[in-house]
Every structure is written in C-alpha cells, then in structure tokens.
Amino acid sequence: MDEFKQAQQLYDQQALCYAEQANANKNLLETRKLVYRLLTPVTNKKILSIGCGDGTECVSFSKNGAEVVGIDSSSEFISLAKNKYSELGMDFLVMDYAETSFENMTFDGIISIMSIMYKEDLTTVLLELKRILKPDGTMIVVVPHPIRKMIKYANFDYFASGLHYETWEEVTRYNYYRTLEEYFRLIKASGLNIEKLLEQKPQLDEPYQVTNNVSEHLYPHSLIFVLQAA
Ligand SMILES: C[S@@+](CC[C@H](N)C(=O)[O-])C[C@H]1O[C@@H](n2cnc3c(N)ncnc32)[C@H](O)[C@@H]1O
C-alpha cells in the first residue's frame, strides 16, 4: 500500500479520537499559537496547512483575514473540518502533500504541524511544497523533537532513523523518525533556506511527567523550522 493510503487508513480510523486528544494537548496548542505568530500578519495572505487534521490549527489564520486551504490524507478529518468550520469559508480537501494539484507559487505561507513524518522520501515532499510556495513565501515545519524518543524509550539509538511505531495517549501510530542533522541536510538539499530553528519549550503548567526516570519538562517538545523559498 502506498504511504498516502496508509496514512489515510490510519487517520480515518482515529480521526475523532486524535482531534479530541490534539485539541486538548497544551503543548500542541502552544505549537499552533507559535506557528501563527511566526506567520503574522496574515491578512489577505494565502495560507496552506498540510496534514491539517480537523482544521483547528487553521482557525486563527482564517479569523485574522487569511484565505486558508487545508489538505489532509484522511477523508474523515476533511469532513470533520468542513462540518466544524463551515462558517469560516476555508477550503478543505483530501490531497497528498507530496503531489498536490496547486499551481506553481500559489501560497504566501505553508504550515505543517506534526504531519511531514509520514513519507520516507522527504525530499520529494519538500520540493513539491517549494514549488507551490511564492518566492517570498514562508513555510513552517513542525516535527517532534528527536530527543523525545530518548525520553520515551530507554536505550533508544538516536541515529536509528527510519520507520517507527509510537504510542501517544494510548493510540499507536507510525512515522519516520529523523535526526536533526538529517532534517538539516534534506532541507538544504531541497534548496529551501533555514531562516530560523526553534526548540519549543514544554508547557510547565501541566503536572510534571516522568517517563523512564526522565522528567519530560526538562526537554523540548518540538523542532520548528522556519523556511524560505529563496
Ligand atoms: C499527527 S496528525 C497531525 C494533525 C494536525 N496537524 C494536528 O497537529 O493536530 C498527522 C496528519 O498528517 C496527515 N497526513 C499524513 N500523510 C499525509 C499525506 N501524504 N498527505 C496529506 N496529509 C497527510 C494525516 O492524515 C494526519 O491528519
């Protein structure tokens, strides 16, 4: 089965439960705020969210005057997004982010929150996104911080990049794990410029969690790449 269909199957089964978990997760809510701030002002800008889930991450953009398109592999997520946010006039479509149907240089901003890790060939994805980003556009890519694997799994080999299965909030999902060096190399090779790299701090108003004797609040939650086409 190709990777798009695999992601579709996975998230069609878990759409409702994932959306519920994601929309209540303080770290992820903070990620969305950060991503929004990194792209402001957004008025009259055309913004694409890839792997948009139930569309909640698109709301602040739309409410602040952006024209928003959200794409996702899961038709369940796309129906959910259309139903939930019909009054905001956003466009939600089932589409593969590695092979979109958008014209060259369509978007002022592209966001990817925890969604780019479902393809082994990241270069093809980055080149496609670069193609549809305007030359002065900005792309924000958020991935789980690689250090989180070391927290969750005792003796995890930092350099063991590739396909991994992972349980988050008691549900198992797969994704391609990559080291920081790999992300850097693949992004540079695609011709995108790395404008900023942020390490998102965990939210400290949550009860501190200790996993494998490691206090999670001492480590970053995600890596946020701010990329530019030229
Ligand atoms: C971990 S979820 C993140 C959802 C949302 N961005 C959030 O943070 O709540 C990953 C999303 O990427 C989508 N996805 C995975 N592969 C995809 C692909 N090839 N094209 C479009 N969406 C994809 C999945 O369907 C899923 O909605």
PDB file of C-alpha atoms and ligand atoms in Angstrom:
ATOM      1  CA  MET A   1       0.000   0.000   0.000  1.00  0.00           C
ATOM      2  CA  ASP A   2       1.382   3.453  -0.779  1.00  0.00           C
ATOM      3  CA  GLU A   3       2.185   5.808   2.089  1.00  0.00           C
ATOM      4  CA  PHE A   4      -0.669   8.206   1.335  1.00  0.00           C
ATOM      5  CA  LYS A   5      -3.237   5.367   1.547  1.00  0.00           C
ATOM      6  CA  GLN A   6      -1.570   4.068   4.684  1.00  0.00           C
ATOM      7  CA  ALA A   7      -1.846   7.482   6.377  1.00  0.00           C
ATOM      8  CA  GLN A   8      -5.423   7.774   5.133  1.00  0.00           C
ATOM      9  CA  GLN A   9      -6.361   4.426   6.625  1.00  0.00           C
ATOM     10  CA  LEU A  10      -4.667   5.181   9.931  1.00  0.00           C
ATOM     11  CA  TYR A  11      -6.252   8.592  10.409  1.00  0.00           C
ATOM     12  CA  ASP A  12      -9.672   7.630   9.030  1.00  0.00           C
ATOM     13  CA  GLN A  13      -9.840   5.153  11.922  1.00  0.00           C
ATOM     14  CA  GLN A  14      -8.567   7.615  14.512  1.00  0.00           C
ATOM     15  CA  ALA A  15      -9.806  10.999  13.314  1.00  0.00           C
ATOM     16  CA  LEU A  16     -12.261  11.730  16.108  1.00  0.00           C
ATOM     17  CA  CYS A  17     -10.113  10.450  18.924  1.00  0.00           C
ATOM     18  CA  TYR A  18      -6.965  12.153  17.555  1.00  0.00           C
ATOM     19  CA  ALA A  19      -8.745  15.501  17.193  1.00  0.00           C
ATOM     20  CA  GLU A  20     -10.010  15.269  20.750  1.00  0.00           C
ATOM     21  CA  GLN A  21      -6.534  14.471  22.092  1.00  0.00           C
ATOM     22  CA  ALA A  22      -4.762  17.073  19.966  1.00  0.00           C
ATOM     23  CA  ASN A  23      -7.183  19.893  20.754  1.00  0.00           C
ATOM     24  CA  ALA A  24      -6.723  19.285  24.497  1.00  0.00           C
ATOM     25  CA  ASN A  25      -2.938  18.925  24.444  1.00  0.00           C
ATOM     26  CA  LYS A  26      -1.287  22.029  25.902  1.00  0.00           C
ATOM     27  CA  ASN A  27       1.992  21.537  24.039  1.00  0.00           C
ATOM     28  CA  LEU A  28       0.231  21.263  20.715  1.00  0.00           C
ATOM     29  CA  LEU A  29      -1.998  24.257  21.455  1.00  0.00           C
ATOM     30  CA  GLU A  30       1.156  26.247  22.173  1.00  0.00           C
ATOM     31  CA  THR A  31       2.707  24.967  18.913  1.00  0.00           C
ATOM     32  CA  ARG A  32      -0.286  26.268  16.959  1.00  0.00           C
ATOM     33  CA  LYS A  33      -0.001  29.694  18.612  1.00  0.00           C
ATOM     34  CA  LEU A  34       3.721  29.850  17.863  1.00  0.00           C
ATOM     35  CA  VAL A  35       3.218  28.877  14.226  1.00  0.00           C
ATOM     36  CA  TYR A  36       0.537  31.528  13.856  1.00  0.00           C
ATOM     37  CA  ARG A  37       2.787  34.191  15.407  1.00  0.00           C
ATOM     38  CA  LEU A  38       5.639  33.243  13.077  1.00  0.00           C
ATOM     39  CA  LEU A  39       3.480  33.980  10.030  1.00  0.00           C
ATOM     40  CA  THR A  40       1.716  37.158  11.144  1.00  0.00           C
ATOM     41  CA  PRO A  41       0.490  39.455   9.704  1.00  0.00           C
ATOM     42  CA  VAL A  42      -1.711  37.101   7.679  1.00  0.00           C
ATOM     43  CA  THR A  43      -4.422  39.431   6.392  1.00  0.00           C
ATOM     44  CA  ASN A  44      -5.102  38.766   2.692  1.00  0.00           C
ATOM     45  CA  LYS A  45      -2.411  36.089   2.598  1.00  0.00           C
ATOM     46  CA  LYS A  46      -2.981  32.680   1.084  1.00  0.00           C
ATOM     47  CA  ILE A  47      -2.100  30.019   3.643  1.00  0.00           C
ATOM     48  CA  LEU A  48      -1.936  26.249   3.135  1.00  0.00           C
ATOM     49  CA  SER A  49      -1.989  23.803   6.017  1.00  0.00           C
ATOM     50  CA  ILE A  50      -0.738  20.335   5.058  1.00  0.00           C
ATOM     51  CA  GLY A  51      -1.947  17.442   7.200  1.00  0.00           C
ATOM     52  CA  CYS A  52      -4.467  19.879   8.650  1.00  0.00           C
ATOM     53  CA  GLY A  53      -6.330  17.254  10.710  1.00  0.00           C
ATOM     54  CA  ASP A  54      -9.728  18.547  11.862  1.00  0.00           C
ATOM     55  CA  GLY A  55      -8.806  22.081  10.731  1.00  0.00           C
ATOM     56  CA  THR A  56      -8.488  23.635  14.198  1.00  0.00           C
ATOM     57  CA  GLU A  57      -4.896  24.747  13.503  1.00  0.00           C
ATOM     58  CA  CYS A  58      -6.250  26.873  10.599  1.00  0.00           C
ATOM     59  CA  VAL A  59      -8.809  28.861  12.591  1.00  0.00           C
ATOM     60  CA  SER A  60      -6.636  31.739  13.824  1.00  0.00           C
ATOM     61  CA  PHE A  61      -5.388  32.337  10.270  1.00  0.00           C
ATOM     62  CA  SER A  62      -8.897  32.489   8.867  1.00  0.00           C
ATOM     63  CA  LYS A  63     -10.228  34.702  11.668  1.00  0.00           C
ATOM     64  CA  ASN A  64      -7.413  37.147  11.015  1.00  0.00           C
ATOM     65  CA  GLY A  65      -8.139  37.626   7.347  1.00  0.00           C
ATOM     66  CA  ALA A  66      -6.151  34.911   5.568  1.00  0.00           C
ATOM     67  CA  GLU A  67      -7.515  32.823   2.740  1.00  0.00           C
ATOM     68  CA  VAL A  68      -6.965  29.301   4.062  1.00  0.00           C
ATOM     69  CA  VAL A  69      -6.730  25.915   2.378  1.00  0.00           C
ATOM     70  CA  GLY A  70      -6.291  22.749   4.436  1.00  0.00           C
ATOM     71  CA  ILE A  71      -5.328  19.395   2.932  1.00  0.00           C
ATOM     72  CA  ASP A  72      -5.168  16.004   4.569  1.00  0.00           C
ATOM     73  CA  SER A  73      -4.944  12.341   3.592  1.00  0.00           C
ATOM     74  CA  SER A  74      -7.921  11.453   5.773  1.00  0.00           C
ATOM     75  CA  SER A  75     -11.394  11.986   4.344  1.00  0.00           C
ATOM     76  CA  GLU A  76     -12.746  11.654   7.891  1.00  0.00           C
ATOM     77  CA  PHE A  77     -10.618  14.589   9.001  1.00  0.00           C
ATOM     78  CA  ILE A  78     -11.639  16.620   5.970  1.00  0.00           C
ATOM     79  CA  SER A  79     -15.373  16.009   6.619  1.00  0.00           C
ATOM     80  CA  LEU A  80     -14.859  16.891  10.254  1.00  0.00           C
ATOM     81  CA  ALA A  81     -13.077  20.135   9.317  1.00  0.00           C
ATOM     82  CA  LYS A  82     -15.758  21.104   6.787  1.00  0.00           C
ATOM     83  CA  ASN A  83     -18.551  20.499   9.305  1.00  0.00           C
ATOM     84  CA  LYS A  84     -16.832  22.161  12.228  1.00  0.00           C
ATOM     85  CA  TYR A  85     -15.702  25.322  10.486  1.00  0.00           C
ATOM     86  CA  SER A  86     -18.196  25.777   7.626  1.00  0.00           C
ATOM     87  CA  GLU A  87     -18.960  29.371   8.671  1.00  0.00           C
ATOM     88  CA  LEU A  88     -15.332  30.472   8.202  1.00  0.00           C
ATOM     89  CA  GLY A  89     -15.232  29.753   4.455  1.00  0.00           C
ATOM     90  CA  MET A  90     -11.984  27.769   4.484  1.00  0.00           C
ATOM     91  CA  ASP A  91     -11.305  25.179   1.791  1.00  0.00           C
ATOM     92  CA  PHE A  92     -10.629  21.627   2.993  1.00  0.00           C
ATOM     93  CA  LEU A  93      -9.520  18.966   0.525  1.00  0.00           C
ATOM     94  CA  VAL A  94      -8.315  15.367   0.552  1.00  0.00           C
ATOM     95  CA  MET A  95      -4.905  15.612  -1.120  1.00  0.00           C
ATOM     96  CA  ASP A  96      -1.404  14.166  -0.882  1.00  0.00           C
ATOM     97  CA  TYR A  97       1.115  16.791   0.231  1.00  0.00           C
ATOM     98  CA  ALA A  98       3.775  15.104  -1.905  1.00  0.00           C
ATOM     99  CA  GLU A  99       1.732  15.567  -5.069  1.00  0.00           C
ATOM    100  CA  THR A 100      -0.659  18.499  -4.877  1.00  0.00           C
ATOM    101  CA  SER A 101      -2.786  19.970  -7.646  1.00  0.00           C
ATOM    102  CA  PHE A 102      -1.896  23.612  -6.888  1.00  0.00           C
ATOM    103  CA  GLU A 103      -0.255  25.924  -9.419  1.00  0.00           C
ATOM    104  CA  ASN A 104       3.351  26.992  -9.007  1.00  0.00           C
ATOM    105  CA  MET A 105       3.865  29.820  -6.473  1.00  0.00           C
ATOM    106  CA  THR A 106       0.317  29.783  -5.059  1.00  0.00           C
ATOM    107  CA  PHE A 107       0.852  30.282  -1.319  1.00  0.00           C
ATOM    108  CA  ASP A 108       2.321  33.055   0.850  1.00  0.00           C
ATOM    109  CA  GLY A 109       2.582  30.642   3.749  1.00  0.00           C
ATOM    110  CA  ILE A 110       2.586  26.875   4.240  1.00  0.00           C
ATOM    111  CA  ILE A 111       2.311  25.209   7.637  1.00  0.00           C
ATOM    112  CA  SER A 112       2.969  21.611   8.572  1.00  0.00           C
ATOM    113  CA  ILE A 113       2.289  20.686  12.185  1.00  0.00           C
ATOM    114  CA  MET A 114       3.388  17.138  13.030  1.00  0.00           C
ATOM    115  CA  SER A 115       2.460  15.959   9.556  1.00  0.00           C
ATOM    116  CA  ILE A 116       5.577  15.693   7.427  1.00  0.00           C
ATOM    117  CA  MET A 117       6.812  12.467   9.004  1.00  0.00           C
ATOM    118  CA  TYR A 118       4.649  10.057   7.010  1.00  0.00           C
ATOM    119  CA  LYS A 119       6.782   9.788   3.862  1.00  0.00           C
ATOM    120  CA  GLU A 120      10.122   8.041   3.599  1.00  0.00           C
ATOM    121  CA  ASP A 121      11.133  10.357   0.749  1.00  0.00           C
ATOM    122  CA  LEU A 122      11.085  13.767   2.398  1.00  0.00           C
ATOM    123  CA  THR A 123      12.955  15.417  -0.487  1.00  0.00           C
ATOM    124  CA  THR A 124      10.023  14.916  -2.890  1.00  0.00           C
ATOM    125  CA  VAL A 125       7.669  16.478  -0.321  1.00  0.00           C
ATOM    126  CA  LEU A 126       9.919  19.498   0.260  1.00  0.00           C
ATOM    127  CA  LEU A 127      10.399  20.088  -3.480  1.00  0.00           C
ATOM    128  CA  GLU A 128       6.628  19.944  -4.037  1.00  0.00           C
ATOM    129  CA  LEU A 129       5.996  22.430  -1.228  1.00  0.00           C
ATOM    130  CA  LYS A 130       8.743  24.700  -2.520  1.00  0.00           C
ATOM    131  CA  ARG A 131       7.105  24.602  -5.970  1.00  0.00           C
ATOM    132  CA  ILE A 132       3.748  25.889  -4.642  1.00  0.00           C
ATOM    133  CA  LEU A 133       5.266  28.470  -2.242  1.00  0.00           C
ATOM    134  CA  LYS A 134       5.667  32.023  -3.562  1.00  0.00           C
ATOM    135  CA  PRO A 135       9.318  33.135  -3.898  1.00  0.00           C
ATOM    136  CA  ASP A 136       8.901  35.487  -0.913  1.00  0.00           C
ATOM    137  CA  GLY A 137       6.746  32.986   0.995  1.00  0.00           C
ATOM    138  CA  THR A 138       7.455  31.279   4.314  1.00  0.00           C
ATOM    139  CA  MET A 139       6.999  27.677   5.292  1.00  0.00           C
ATOM    140  CA  ILE A 140       6.797  26.478   8.898  1.00  0.00           C
ATOM    141  CA  VAL A 141       7.540  22.819   9.521  1.00  0.00           C
ATOM    142  CA  VAL A 142       6.984  21.393  12.999  1.00  0.00           C
ATOM    143  CA  VAL A 143       8.221  17.903  13.858  1.00  0.00           C
ATOM    144  CA  PRO A 144       8.535  16.070  17.170  1.00  0.00           C
ATOM    145  CA  HIS A 145      11.895  16.908  18.742  1.00  0.00           C
ATOM    146  CA  PRO A 146      14.125  13.835  18.176  1.00  0.00           C
ATOM    147  CA  ILE A 147      15.148  13.917  21.828  1.00  0.00           C
ATOM    148  CA  ARG A 148      11.639  12.791  22.768  1.00  0.00           C
ATOM    149  CA  LYS A 149      12.448   9.274  21.571  1.00  0.00           C
ATOM    150  CA  MET A 150      15.266   9.107  24.107  1.00  0.00           C
ATOM    151  CA  ILE A 151      12.809  10.075  26.835  1.00  0.00           C
ATOM    152  CA  LYS A 152      10.108   7.631  25.844  1.00  0.00           C
ATOM    153  CA  TYR A 153      12.213   4.604  25.040  1.00  0.00           C
ATOM    154  CA  ALA A 154      15.094   3.608  27.280  1.00  0.00           C
ATOM    155  CA  ASN A 155      18.268   2.932  25.258  1.00  0.00           C
ATOM    156  CA  PHE A 156      16.783   4.354  22.043  1.00  0.00           C
ATOM    157  CA  ASP A 157      19.510   4.727  19.414  1.00  0.00           C
ATOM    158  CA  TYR A 158      19.471   8.410  18.409  1.00  0.00           C
ATOM    159  CA  PHE A 159      20.845   7.516  14.962  1.00  0.00           C
ATOM    160  CA  ALA A 160      18.283   4.798  14.200  1.00  0.00           C
ATOM    161  CA  SER A 161      16.325   6.887  11.727  1.00  0.00           C
ATOM    162  CA  GLY A 162      13.530   5.331   9.714  1.00  0.00           C
ATOM    163  CA  LEU A 163      10.080   3.883  10.267  1.00  0.00           C
ATOM    164  CA  HIS A 164       8.997   3.687  13.895  1.00  0.00           C
ATOM    165  CA  TYR A 165       5.792   2.803  15.667  1.00  0.00           C
ATOM    166  CA  GLU A 166       4.849   5.066  18.514  1.00  0.00           C
ATOM    167  CA  THR A 167       2.130   5.185  21.133  1.00  0.00           C
ATOM    168  CA  TRP A 168       0.774   8.637  22.035  1.00  0.00           C
ATOM    169  CA  GLU A 169      -2.076   8.907  24.530  1.00  0.00           C
ATOM    170  CA  GLU A 170      -2.577   5.123  24.275  1.00  0.00           C
ATOM    171  CA  VAL A 171      -3.014   5.008  20.484  1.00  0.00           C
ATOM    172  CA  THR A 172      -0.349   3.524  18.218  1.00  0.00           C
ATOM    173  CA  ARG A 173       0.701   5.320  15.044  1.00  0.00           C
ATOM    174  CA  TYR A 174       3.726   5.087  12.728  1.00  0.00           C
ATOM    175  CA  ASN A 175       6.047   7.758  11.449  1.00  0.00           C
ATOM    176  CA  TYR A 176       9.526   8.279  10.009  1.00  0.00           C
ATOM    177  CA  TYR A 177      11.943   9.369  12.709  1.00  0.00           C
ATOM    178  CA  ARG A 178      14.823  11.639  11.648  1.00  0.00           C
ATOM    179  CA  THR A 179      17.769  13.178  13.450  1.00  0.00           C
ATOM    180  CA  LEU A 180      18.354  16.922  13.495  1.00  0.00           C
ATOM    181  CA  GLU A 181      21.310  16.525  11.125  1.00  0.00           C
ATOM    182  CA  GLU A 182      19.120  14.658   8.647  1.00  0.00           C
ATOM    183  CA  TYR A 183      16.414  17.305   8.674  1.00  0.00           C
ATOM    184  CA  PHE A 184      19.066  19.962   8.130  1.00  0.00           C
ATOM    185  CA  ARG A 185      20.668  18.058   5.236  1.00  0.00           C
ATOM    186  CA  LEU A 186      17.366  17.235   3.492  1.00  0.00           C
ATOM    187  CA  ILE A 187      16.065  20.793   3.798  1.00  0.00           C
ATOM    188  CA  LYS A 188      19.305  22.280   2.455  1.00  0.00           C
ATOM    189  CA  ALA A 189      19.347  19.768  -0.418  1.00  0.00           C
ATOM    190  CA  SER A 190      15.826  20.801  -1.441  1.00  0.00           C
ATOM    191  CA  GLY A 191      17.053  24.390  -1.901  1.00  0.00           C
ATOM    192  CA  LEU A 192      14.976  25.880   0.932  1.00  0.00           C
ATOM    193  CA  ASN A 193      16.667  28.340   3.276  1.00  0.00           C
ATOM    194  CA  ILE A 194      16.506  27.764   7.005  1.00  0.00           C
ATOM    195  CA  GLU A 195      15.613  31.177   8.364  1.00  0.00           C
ATOM    196  CA  LYS A 196      15.140  30.058  11.983  1.00  0.00           C
ATOM    197  CA  LEU A 197      15.179  26.872  14.011  1.00  0.00           C
ATOM    198  CA  LEU A 198      13.247  26.891  17.286  1.00  0.00           C
ATOM    199  CA  GLU A 199      13.088  24.279  20.028  1.00  0.00           C
ATOM    200  CA  GLN A 200       9.661  24.538  21.612  1.00  0.00           C
ATOM    201  CA  LYS A 201       9.782  24.531  25.392  1.00  0.00           C
ATOM    202  CA  PRO A 202       7.284  22.271  27.164  1.00  0.00           C
ATOM    203  CA  GLN A 203       4.287  23.784  28.934  1.00  0.00           C
ATOM    204  CA  LEU A 204       5.066  23.987  32.618  1.00  0.00           C
ATOM    205  CA  ASP A 205       1.530  24.433  33.888  1.00  0.00           C
ATOM    206  CA  GLU A 206       0.900  20.718  33.323  1.00  0.00           C
ATOM    207  CA  PRO A 207       1.604  18.162  36.045  1.00  0.00           C
ATOM    208  CA  TYR A 208       5.248  17.163  35.550  1.00  0.00           C
ATOM    209  CA  GLN A 209       5.508  13.838  33.819  1.00  0.00           C
ATOM    210  CA  VAL A 210       8.327  11.433  34.492  1.00  0.00           C
ATOM    211  CA  THR A 211       8.927   8.738  31.893  1.00  0.00           C
ATOM    212  CA  ASN A 212      11.764   6.207  32.213  1.00  0.00           C
ATOM    213  CA  ASN A 213      13.122   8.270  35.099  1.00  0.00           C
ATOM    214  CA  VAL A 214      13.362  11.322  32.829  1.00  0.00           C
ATOM    215  CA  SER A 215      11.450  14.492  33.701  1.00  0.00           C
ATOM    216  CA  GLU A 216       9.790  15.478  30.444  1.00  0.00           C
ATOM    217  CA  HIS A 217       9.556  19.146  31.374  1.00  0.00           C
ATOM    218  CA  LEU A 218      13.341  19.444  31.116  1.00  0.00           C
ATOM    219  CA  TYR A 219      13.324  18.784  27.376  1.00  0.00           C
ATOM    220  CA  PRO A 220      11.937  20.464  24.257  1.00  0.00           C
ATOM    221  CA  HIS A 221       8.647  19.343  22.756  1.00  0.00           C
ATOM    222  CA  SER A 222       9.157  20.060  19.069  1.00  0.00           C
ATOM    223  CA  LEU A 223      11.546  21.371  16.448  1.00  0.00           C
ATOM    224  CA  ILE A 224      10.179  24.265  14.426  1.00  0.00           C
ATOM    225  CA  PHE A 225      11.837  25.084  11.093  1.00  0.00           C
ATOM    226  CA  VAL A 226      11.098  28.461   9.514  1.00  0.00           C
ATOM    227  CA  LEU A 227      11.914  28.052   5.825  1.00  0.00           C
ATOM    228  CA  GLN A 228      12.077  30.356   2.861  1.00  0.00           C
ATOM    229  CA  ALA A 229      11.929  29.526  -0.814  1.00  0.00           C
ATOM    230  CA  ALA A 230      14.721  31.781  -1.959  1.00  0.00           C
TER     231      ALA A 230
HETATM  232  C1  LIG B   1      -0.205  13.705  13.688  1.00  0.00           C
HETATM  233  S1  LIG B   1      -1.503  14.241  12.618  1.00  0.00           S
HETATM  234  C2  LIG B   1      -1.412  15.995  12.809  1.00  0.00           C
HETATM  235  C3  LIG B   1      -2.711  16.692  12.503  1.00  0.00           C
HETATM  236  C4  LIG B   1      -2.708  18.200  12.781  1.00  0.00           C
HETATM  237  N1  LIG B   1      -1.687  18.874  12.001  1.00  0.00           N
HETATM  238  C5  LIG B   1      -2.524  18.489  14.254  1.00  0.00           C
HETATM  239  O1  LIG B   1      -1.417  18.883  14.657  1.00  0.00           O
HETATM  240  O2  LIG B   1      -3.478  18.292  15.021  1.00  0.00           O
HETATM  241  C6  LIG B   1      -0.768  13.972  11.020  1.00  0.00           C
HETATM  242  C7  LIG B   1      -1.687  14.349   9.861  1.00  0.00           C
HETATM  243  O3  LIG B   1      -0.985  14.246   8.614  1.00  0.00           O
HETATM  244  C8  LIG B   1      -1.870  13.696   7.651  1.00  0.00           C
HETATM  245  N2  LIG B   1      -1.080  13.118   6.553  1.00  0.00           N
HETATM  246  C9  LIG B   1      -0.197  12.091   6.611  1.00  0.00           C
HETATM  247  N3  LIG B   1       0.318  11.834   5.402  1.00  0.00           N
HETATM  248  C10 LIG B   1      -0.238  12.722   4.535  1.00  0.00           C
HETATM  249  C11 LIG B   1      -0.087  12.977   3.143  1.00  0.00           C
HETATM  250  N4  LIG B   1       0.739  12.250   2.387  1.00  0.00           N
HETATM  251  N5  LIG B   1      -0.796  13.988   2.585  1.00  0.00           N
HETATM  252  C12 LIG B   1      -1.655  14.735   3.337  1.00  0.00           C
HETATM  253  N6  LIG B   1      -1.835  14.551   4.684  1.00  0.00           N
HETATM  254  C13 LIG B   1      -1.132  13.556   5.268  1.00  0.00           C
HETATM  255  C14 LIG B   1      -2.674  12.678   8.448  1.00  0.00           C
HETATM  256  O4  LIG B   1      -3.879  12.304   7.821  1.00  0.00           O
HETATM  257  C15 LIG B   1      -2.901  13.421   9.751  1.00  0.00           C
HETATM  258  O5  LIG B   1      -4.045  14.209   9.716  1.00  0.00           O
END
